[in-house]
PDB file of C-alpha atoms in Angstrom:
ATOM      1  CA  PHE A1107     -16.817 -12.290  16.196  1.00  0.00           C
ATOM      2  CA  ALA A1108     -18.219  -8.756  16.642  1.00  0.00           C
ATOM      3  CA  LEU A1109     -18.020  -6.736  19.839  1.00  0.00           C
ATOM      4  CA  ASP A1110     -21.675  -5.645  19.587  1.00  0.00           C
ATOM      5  CA  TYR A1111     -24.408  -4.568  17.217  1.00  0.00           C
ATOM      6  CA  ASN A1112     -24.069  -1.048  15.813  1.00  0.00           C
ATOM      7  CA  LEU A1113     -27.638  -0.047  16.725  1.00  0.00           C
ATOM      8  CA  CYS A1114     -30.304  -1.195  19.139  1.00  0.00           C
ATOM      9  CA  GLU A1115     -33.967  -0.503  19.762  1.00  0.00           C
ATOM     10  CA  ASP A1116     -35.261   0.566  23.152  1.00  0.00           C
ATOM     11  CA  PHE A1117     -37.907  -2.046  23.904  1.00  0.00           C
ATOM     12  CA  ILE A1118     -40.204   0.499  25.601  1.00  0.00           C
ATOM     13  CA  THR A1119     -39.918   3.624  23.430  1.00  0.00           C
ATOM     14  CA  LYS A1120     -38.990   1.739  20.217  1.00  0.00           C
ATOM     15  CA  GLU A1121     -36.388   4.455  19.537  1.00  0.00           C
ATOM     16  CA  VAL A1122     -33.291   3.269  17.689  1.00  0.00           C
ATOM     17  CA  GLY A1123     -29.873   4.445  18.807  1.00  0.00           C
ATOM     18  CA  TYR A1124     -26.225   3.497  18.766  1.00  0.00           C
ATOM     19  CA  THR A1125     -24.814   0.922  21.133  1.00  0.00           C
ATOM     20  CA  LYS A1126     -21.614   1.946  22.965  1.00  0.00           C
ATOM     21  CA  CYS A1127     -19.452   0.149  20.381  1.00  0.00           C
ATOM     22  CA  GLY A1128     -21.681   1.422  17.579  1.00  0.00           C
ATOM     23  CA  SER A1129     -21.141   5.002  18.677  1.00  0.00           C
ATOM     24  CA  LEU A1130     -17.369   4.498  18.902  1.00  0.00           C
ATOM     25  CA  GLU A1131     -17.255   2.840  15.462  1.00  0.00           C
ATOM     26  CA  HIS A1132     -19.278   5.688  13.953  1.00  0.00           C
ATOM     27  CA  LYS A1133     -17.021   8.383  15.499  1.00  0.00           C
ATOM     28  CA  ALA A1134     -13.838   6.516  14.590  1.00  0.00           C
ATOM     29  CA  LYS A1135     -14.981   6.093  10.990  1.00  0.00           C
ATOM     30  CA  GLU A1136     -16.917   9.241  10.146  1.00  0.00           C
ATOM     31  CA  SER A1137     -14.889  11.734  12.202  1.00  0.00           C
ATOM     32  CA  GLN A1138     -11.587   9.838  12.133  1.00  0.00           C
ATOM     33  CA  ASP A1139     -11.643  10.207  15.906  1.00  0.00           C
ATOM     34  CA  ALA A1140      -8.397   8.738  17.270  1.00  0.00           C
ATOM     35  CA  ASP A1141      -9.747   8.525  20.836  1.00  0.00           C
ATOM     36  CA  ALA A1142     -12.799   6.541  19.680  1.00  0.00           C
ATOM     37  CA  ARG A1143     -10.485   4.283  17.658  1.00  0.00           C
ATOM     38  CA  ALA A1144      -8.298   3.679  20.725  1.00  0.00           C
ATOM     39  CA  GLN A1145     -11.405   2.837  22.749  1.00  0.00           C
ATOM     40  CA  LEU A1146     -12.332   0.241  20.108  1.00  0.00           C
ATOM     41  CA  VAL A1147      -8.844  -1.257  19.984  1.00  0.00           C
ATOM     42  CA  GLU A1148      -8.926  -1.926  23.722  1.00  0.00           C
ATOM     43  CA  PRO A1149     -11.756  -4.544  23.714  1.00  0.00           C
ATOM     44  CA  LEU A1150     -10.517  -5.965  20.393  1.00  0.00           C
ATOM     45  CA  ALA A1151      -7.070  -6.468  21.952  1.00  0.00           C
ATOM     46  CA  ASN A1152      -8.590  -7.909  25.128  1.00  0.00           C
ATOM     47  CA  LEU A1153     -10.492 -10.455  23.061  1.00  0.00           C
ATOM     48  CA  CYS A1154      -7.315 -11.360  21.168  1.00  0.00           C
ATOM     49  CA  GLU A1155      -5.486 -11.865  24.454  1.00  0.00           C
ATOM     50  CA  ILE A1156      -8.101 -13.937  26.301  1.00  0.00           C
ATOM     51  CA  HIS A1157      -9.775 -15.975  23.542  1.00  0.00           C
ATOM     52  CA  PRO A1158      -7.722 -19.172  23.098  1.00  0.00           C
ATOM     53  CA  ILE A1159      -8.086 -19.315  19.295  1.00  0.00           C
ATOM     54  CA  TYR A1160      -7.549 -15.595  18.634  1.00  0.00           C
ATOM     55  CA  ARG A1161      -4.593 -15.565  21.048  1.00  0.00           C
ATOM     56  CA  LYS A1162      -2.757 -18.103  18.846  1.00  0.00           C
ATOM     57  CA  ALA A1163      -3.177 -16.083  15.623  1.00  0.00           C
ATOM     58  CA  GLU A1164       0.045 -14.690  14.194  1.00  0.00           C
ATOM     59  CA  ILE A1165      -1.053 -12.020  11.681  1.00  0.00           C
ATOM     60  CA  ILE A1166      -3.650  -9.232  11.775  1.00  0.00           C
ATOM     61  CA  MET A1167      -4.981  -8.022   8.404  1.00  0.00           C
ATOM     62  CA  PRO A1168      -7.662  -5.485   7.515  1.00  0.00           C
ATOM     63  CA  ILE A1169     -10.401  -5.755   4.946  1.00  0.00           C
ATOM     64  CA  PRO A1170      -8.660  -3.714   2.238  1.00  0.00           C
ATOM     65  CA  PRO A1171      -9.910  -0.286   1.125  1.00  0.00           C
ATOM     66  CA  ASN A1172     -10.620   0.939  -2.370  1.00  0.00           C
ATOM     67  CA  PRO A1173      -7.373   2.295  -3.904  1.00  0.00           C
ATOM     68  CA  SER A1174      -8.702   5.863  -3.872  1.00  0.00           C
ATOM     69  CA  LYS A1175      -9.521   5.864  -0.150  1.00  0.00           C
ATOM     70  CA  THR A1176      -7.221   7.987   2.024  1.00  0.00           C
ATOM     71  CA  PHE A1177      -8.607   6.804   5.389  1.00  0.00           C
ATOM     72  CA  HIS A1178      -9.913   3.321   6.088  1.00  0.00           C
ATOM     73  CA  LEU A1179     -10.828   2.404   9.660  1.00  0.00           C
ATOM     74  CA  PRO A1180     -10.041  -1.339   9.343  1.00  0.00           C
ATOM     75  CA  VAL A1181      -6.462  -0.486   8.252  1.00  0.00           C
ATOM     76  CA  GLU A1182      -5.957   1.791  11.258  1.00  0.00           C
ATOM     77  CA  LEU A1183      -7.516  -0.767  13.612  1.00  0.00           C
ATOM     78  CA  ALA A1184      -5.325  -3.566  12.244  1.00  0.00           C
ATOM     79  CA  LYS A1185      -2.140  -1.506  12.700  1.00  0.00           C
ATOM     80  CA  GLU A1186      -3.036  -0.459  16.235  1.00  0.00           C
ATOM     81  CA  LEU A1187      -4.254  -3.927  17.194  1.00  0.00           C
ATOM     82  CA  ALA A1188      -1.053  -5.533  15.892  1.00  0.00           C
ATOM     83  CA  ALA A1189       1.039  -3.075  17.904  1.00  0.00           C
ATOM     84  CA  ARG A1190      -1.081  -3.621  21.021  1.00  0.00           C
ATOM     85  CA  THR A1191      -1.002  -7.444  20.827  1.00  0.00           C
ATOM     86  CA  GLY A1192       2.500  -7.984  19.431  1.00  0.00           C
ATOM     87  CA  LYS A1193       1.104  -9.834  16.421  1.00  0.00           C
ATOM     88  CA  ARG A1194       2.432  -9.255  12.887  1.00  0.00           C
ATOM     89  CA  ASP A1195       0.843  -6.295  11.072  1.00  0.00           C
ATOM     90  CA  GLY A1196      -0.378  -7.686   7.747  1.00  0.00           C
ATOM     91  CA  THR A1197      -1.745  -4.451   6.274  1.00  0.00           C
ATOM     92  CA  ALA A1198       0.941  -4.437   3.558  1.00  0.00           C
ATOM     93  CA  LEU A1199       0.060  -8.010   2.527  1.00  0.00           C
ATOM     94  CA  ILE A1200      -3.411  -7.236   1.193  1.00  0.00           C
ATOM     95  CA  ARG A1201      -4.825  -4.648  -1.218  1.00  0.00           C
ATOM     96  CA  LYS A1202      -7.676  -3.918  -3.563  1.00  0.00           C
ATOM     97  CA  VAL A1203      -6.429  -3.767  -7.132  1.00  0.00           C
ATOM     98  CA  ARG A1204      -9.482  -1.893  -8.405  1.00  0.00           C
ATOM     99  CA  GLU A1205     -12.321   0.229  -7.117  1.00  0.00           C
ATOM    100  CA  THR A1206     -15.519  -1.515  -6.088  1.00  0.00           C
ATOM    101  CA  PRO A1207     -18.878   0.131  -5.365  1.00  0.00           C
ATOM    102  CA  LYS A1208     -20.588   0.001  -1.974  1.00  0.00           C
ATOM    103  CA  LEU A1209     -21.941  -3.504  -1.552  1.00  0.00           C
ATOM    104  CA  GLN A1210     -24.624  -2.979   1.079  1.00  0.00           C
ATOM    105  CA  ASN A1211     -27.586  -2.736  -1.292  1.00  0.00           C
ATOM    106  CA  LEU A1212     -26.496  -5.378  -3.799  1.00  0.00           C
ATOM    107  CA  PRO A1213     -27.922  -8.922  -3.803  1.00  0.00           C
ATOM    108  CA  LEU A1214     -25.465 -11.531  -2.543  1.00  0.00           C
ATOM    109  CA  ALA A1215     -24.585 -12.883  -6.004  1.00  0.00           C
ATOM    110  CA  GLU A1216     -23.712  -9.359  -7.194  1.00  0.00           C
ATOM    111  CA  LYS A1217     -21.605  -8.711  -4.085  1.00  0.00           C
ATOM    112  CA  LEU A1218     -19.537 -11.810  -4.747  1.00  0.00           C
ATOM    113  CA  ALA A1219     -19.213 -11.005  -8.472  1.00  0.00           C
ATOM    114  CA  THR A1220     -18.127  -7.437  -7.653  1.00  0.00           C
ATOM    115  CA  LEU A1221     -15.389  -8.657  -5.291  1.00  0.00           C
ATOM    116  CA  ARG A1222     -14.106 -11.360  -7.651  1.00  0.00           C
ATOM    117  CA  GLY A1223     -10.603 -10.367  -8.775  1.00  0.00           C
ATOM    118  CA  ALA A1224     -10.649  -7.099  -6.812  1.00  0.00           C
ATOM    119  CA  ILE A1225      -8.436  -8.195  -3.908  1.00  0.00           C
ATOM    120  CA  GLU A1226      -4.814  -9.308  -3.972  1.00  0.00           C
ATOM    121  CA  ILE A1227      -2.857 -11.094  -1.249  1.00  0.00           C
ATOM    122  CA  THR A1228       0.939 -10.754  -1.314  1.00  0.00           C
ATOM    123  CA  GLY A1229       3.603 -11.987   1.050  1.00  0.00           C
ATOM    124  CA  ASP A1230       4.013 -15.249   2.885  1.00  0.00           C
ATOM    125  CA  ILE A1231       1.018 -16.398   4.910  1.00  0.00           C
ATOM    126  CA  GLU A1232       1.582 -20.120   4.359  1.00  0.00           C
ATOM    127  CA  GLY A1233       0.535 -22.050   7.462  1.00  0.00           C
ATOM    128  CA  LYS A1234      -0.278 -18.887   9.423  1.00  0.00           C
ATOM    129  CA  SER A1235      -3.381 -18.082  11.410  1.00  0.00           C
ATOM    130  CA  VAL A1236      -4.818 -14.680  10.398  1.00  0.00           C
ATOM    131  CA  ILE A1237      -7.221 -12.334  12.179  1.00  0.00           C
ATOM    132  CA  LEU A1238      -9.196 -10.412   9.576  1.00  0.00           C
ATOM    133  CA  ILE A1239     -10.383  -7.009  10.862  1.00  0.00           C
ATOM    134  CA  ASP A1240     -13.394  -5.006   9.714  1.00  0.00           C
ATOM    135  CA  ASP A1241     -15.213  -2.129  11.341  1.00  0.00           C
ATOM    136  CA  LEU A1242     -18.734  -3.219  10.425  1.00  0.00           C
ATOM    137  CA  TYR A1243     -19.893  -6.727   9.594  1.00  0.00           C
ATOM    138  CA  GLN A1244     -23.084  -6.661   7.585  1.00  0.00           C
ATOM    139  CA  SER A1245     -23.667  -9.622   5.283  1.00  0.00           C
ATOM    140  CA  GLY A1246     -20.263 -11.222   5.700  1.00  0.00           C
ATOM    141  CA  SER A1247     -19.691 -11.386   1.946  1.00  0.00           C
ATOM    142  CA  THR A1248     -16.500  -9.295   1.969  1.00  0.00           C
ATOM    143  CA  MET A1249     -15.028 -11.109   4.953  1.00  0.00           C
ATOM    144  CA  TRP A1250     -15.954 -14.479   3.438  1.00  0.00           C
ATOM    145  CA  THR A1251     -14.370 -13.541   0.097  1.00  0.00           C
ATOM    146  CA  VAL A1252     -11.140 -12.333   1.703  1.00  0.00           C
ATOM    147  CA  ALA A1253     -11.003 -15.368   4.010  1.00  0.00           C
ATOM    148  CA  LYS A1254     -11.376 -17.645   0.994  1.00  0.00           C
ATOM    149  CA  LEU A1255      -8.482 -15.846  -0.753  1.00  0.00           C
ATOM    150  CA  LEU A1256      -6.309 -16.121   2.351  1.00  0.00           C
ATOM    151  CA  LYS A1257      -7.012 -19.844   2.594  1.00  0.00           C
ATOM    152  CA  GLU A1258      -6.177 -20.271  -1.119  1.00  0.00           C
ATOM    153  CA  LYS A1259      -2.838 -18.515  -0.437  1.00  0.00           C
ATOM    154  CA  GLY A1260      -2.056 -20.990   2.327  1.00  0.00           C
ATOM    155  CA  ALA A1261      -3.415 -19.458   5.529  1.00  0.00           C
ATOM    156  CA  ARG A1262      -4.024 -22.237   8.033  1.00  0.00           C
ATOM    157  CA  LYS A1263      -6.904 -20.449   9.759  1.00  0.00           C
ATOM    158  CA  VAL A1264      -8.785 -17.170   9.202  1.00  0.00           C
ATOM    159  CA  LEU A1265     -10.642 -15.574  12.095  1.00  0.00           C
ATOM    160  CA  GLY A1266     -13.045 -12.705  11.512  1.00  0.00           C
ATOM    161  CA  LEU A1267     -13.159  -9.852  13.999  1.00  0.00           C
ATOM    162  CA  ALA A1268     -15.383  -6.777  13.655  1.00  0.00           C
ATOM    163  CA  CYS A1269     -16.182  -3.847  15.885  1.00  0.00           C
ATOM    164  CA  VAL A1270     -19.899  -4.087  15.244  1.00  0.00           C
ATOM    165  CA  LYS A1271     -22.474  -6.196  13.463  1.00  0.00           C
ATOM    166  CA  SER A1272     -25.044  -4.293  11.442  1.00  0.00           C
ATOM    167  CA  TRP A1273     -28.470  -4.291  12.987  1.00  0.00           C
ATOM    168  CA  ARG A1274     -29.860  -4.666   9.475  1.00  0.00           C
ATOM    169  CA  ASP A1275     -29.791  -8.302   8.526  1.00  0.00           C
ATOM    170  CA  THR A1276     -31.790  -8.477   5.320  1.00  0.00           C
ATOM    171  CA  ASP A1277     -29.131  -7.835   2.688  1.00  0.00           C
ATOM    172  CA  ASN A1278     -28.236 -11.386   1.651  1.00  0.00           C
ATOM    173  CA  GLN A1279     -31.226 -12.048  -0.535  1.00  0.00           C
TER     174      GLN A1279
END
């Protein structure tokens, strides 16, 4: 599930601009804007409280950052969302064990090969339902890879939740 697309095109002028959620995601990520992040957490938390499947989830985990990254929006969102919803914060249960390059311009097979062996799940998630948080959902390859790992480690269910879906949808070739 994604709250919105990151960009949209005005059907009259054909100008492309940010959606409301897209603008918040951009500010929260690029400027590390805490107010924009809080404004994103609100609808994410509302969804987790009203959606019957998301409401039953027990753990919230982020897509993990590269080890060298000092700020990673999905980590901050997962922590704040866990606190807001009373669900277990699973940020310490997942990590990247090595650096990976940006995936957005790689063909799907290369994305999956790049992620293979790069992510480690620790801690007990056996039989648990996990909400996996990302800021931007583009091809789904990272979320799919992490969900597969979580299922292999015993997660009962993995639910994806992103702030925005990329308007670009041609990167899985």
